[in-house]
Amino acid sequence: DWLRRKRAAVAPRGGRRAARAKAAGVAVAPRRASFKEKRELGELPARIEQLEARKRQLFERMASPEFYSAPGPEIAKAKSQVAAIEAELQEALARWVELEALASGD
């Protein structure tokens, strides 16, 4: 009895079932989107729009000739902000695609 419980505690749950189903060629039911994921999906378009607007503002500021007469650290800071916004925007878009796939699988 003690050995059986120890093995059950060590063995991951659902792993054997998925492995057997994969070996047998049977598809495992796709995971559904949780409440939090659905909520996040609803909030992502506004977040993406906000990031794009901030990026657009920085590009407009950087397009002005006066911007490049500013001190070097200020220019570098603006460029790093654009890079950070771009990275965050790419993450948000990737997450949006992922959540859309989960939501459409319902």
GROMACS .gro file of C-alpha atoms in nm:
model
  106
    1ASP     CA    1   0.000   0.000   0.000
    2TRP     CA    2   0.276   0.244   0.093
    3LEU     CA    3   0.473   0.167  -0.224
    4ARG     CA    4   0.164   0.211  -0.441
    5ARG     CA    5   0.098   0.558  -0.292
    6LYS     CA    6   0.462   0.655  -0.333
    7ARG     CA    7   0.458   0.560  -0.702
    8ALA     CA    8   0.131   0.745  -0.754
    9ALA     CA    9   0.277   1.059  -0.596
   10VAL     CA   10   0.588   1.043  -0.814
   11ALA     CA   11   0.413   0.963  -1.143
   12PRO     CA   12   0.274   1.268  -1.326
   13ARG     CA   13  -0.100   1.266  -1.368
   14GLY     CA   14  -0.234   1.244  -1.722
   15GLY     CA   15   0.109   1.175  -1.867
   16ARG     CA   16   0.050   0.806  -1.923
   17ARG     CA   17  -0.289   0.865  -2.080
   18ALA     CA   18  -0.153   1.121  -2.323
   19ALA     CA   19   0.145   0.899  -2.404
   20ARG     CA   20  -0.079   0.598  -2.465
   21ALA     CA   21  -0.316   0.803  -2.679
   22LYS     CA   22  -0.026   0.941  -2.881
   23ALA     CA   23   0.121   0.594  -2.929
   24ALA     CA   24  -0.218   0.459  -3.038
   25GLY     CA   25  -0.266   0.747  -3.282
   26VAL     CA   26  -0.570   0.880  -3.096
   27ALA     CA   27  -0.605   1.256  -3.065
   28VAL     CA   28  -0.630   1.398  -2.714
   29ALA     CA   29  -0.911   1.651  -2.666
   30PRO     CA   30  -0.785   2.008  -2.718
   31ARG     CA   31  -0.762   2.234  -2.418
   32ARG     CA   32  -1.031   2.499  -2.380
   33ALA     CA   33  -0.965   2.862  -2.293
   34SER     CA   34  -1.008   2.943  -1.926
   35PHE     CA   35  -1.205   3.237  -1.791
   36LYS     CA   36  -0.882   3.435  -1.735
   37GLU     CA   37  -0.762   3.361  -2.086
   38LYS     CA   38  -1.094   3.474  -2.235
   39ARG     CA   39  -1.074   3.792  -2.030
   40GLU     CA   40  -0.715   3.848  -2.141
   41LEU     CA   41  -0.823   3.795  -2.502
   42GLY     CA   42  -1.087   4.065  -2.461
   43GLU     CA   43  -0.832   4.310  -2.319
   44LEU     CA   44  -0.551   4.244  -2.568
   45PRO     CA   45  -0.684   4.450  -2.862
   46ALA     CA   46  -0.695   4.764  -2.646
   47ARG     CA   47  -0.343   4.693  -2.515
   48ILE     CA   48  -0.211   4.640  -2.869
   49GLU     CA   49  -0.375   4.963  -2.982
   50GLN     CA   50  -0.220   5.148  -2.689
   51LEU     CA   51   0.126   5.013  -2.771
   52GLU     CA   52   0.091   5.105  -3.138
   53ALA     CA   53  -0.020   5.458  -3.046
   54ARG     CA   54   0.279   5.502  -2.813
   55LYS     CA   55   0.512   5.372  -3.083
   56ARG     CA   56   0.358   5.611  -3.336
   57GLN     CA   57   0.408   5.904  -3.094
   58LEU     CA   58   0.774   5.816  -3.049
   59PHE     CA   59   0.826   5.785  -3.425
   60GLU     CA   60   0.664   6.125  -3.480
   61ARG     CA   61   0.886   6.276  -3.212
   62MET     CA   62   1.193   6.113  -3.365
   63ALA     CA   63   1.096   6.236  -3.713
   64SER     CA   64   1.122   6.601  -3.612
   65PRO     CA   65   1.458   6.770  -3.682
   66GLU     CA   66   1.463   6.920  -3.333
   67PHE     CA   67   1.477   6.575  -3.180
   68TYR     CA   68   1.830   6.513  -3.303
   69SER     CA   69   1.956   6.839  -3.156
   70ALA     CA   70   1.876   6.695  -2.812
   71PRO     CA   71   2.149   6.542  -2.594
   72GLY     CA   72   2.271   6.195  -2.689
   73PRO     CA   73   2.134   6.012  -2.383
   74GLU     CA   74   1.783   6.142  -2.459
   75ILE     CA   75   1.804   6.010  -2.815
   76ALA     CA   76   1.933   5.674  -2.693
   77LYS     CA   77   1.653   5.657  -2.437
   78ALA     CA   78   1.389   5.717  -2.706
   79LYS     CA   79   1.541   5.451  -2.929
   80SER     CA   80   1.547   5.199  -2.645
   81GLN     CA   81   1.182   5.284  -2.567
   82VAL     CA   82   1.090   5.210  -2.929
   83ALA     CA   83   1.273   4.877  -2.912
   84ALA     CA   84   1.102   4.786  -2.583
   85ILE     CA   85   0.759   4.879  -2.718
   86GLU     CA   86   0.824   4.678  -3.034
   87ALA     CA   87   0.921   4.372  -2.829
   88GLU     CA   88   0.615   4.408  -2.605
   89LEU     CA   89   0.395   4.453  -2.911
   90GLN     CA   90   0.531   4.134  -3.069
   91GLU     CA   91   0.466   3.944  -2.746
   92ALA     CA   92   0.111   4.078  -2.727
   93LEU     CA   93   0.041   3.983  -3.088
   94ALA     CA   94   0.180   3.632  -3.036
   95ARG     CA   95  -0.029   3.591  -2.722
   96TRP     CA   96  -0.336   3.716  -2.910
   97VAL     CA   97  -0.287   3.452  -3.180
   98GLU     CA   98  -0.240   3.185  -2.913
   99LEU     CA   99  -0.556   3.286  -2.725
  100GLU     CA  100  -0.758   3.312  -3.047
  101ALA     CA  101  -0.660   2.955  -3.131
  102LEU     CA  102  -0.771   2.838  -2.786
  103ALA     CA  103  -1.096   3.031  -2.804
  104SER     CA  104  -1.182   2.902  -3.150
  105GLY     CA  105  -1.121   2.545  -3.028
  106ASP     CA  106  -1.417   2.567  -2.789
   0.00000   0.00000   0.00000
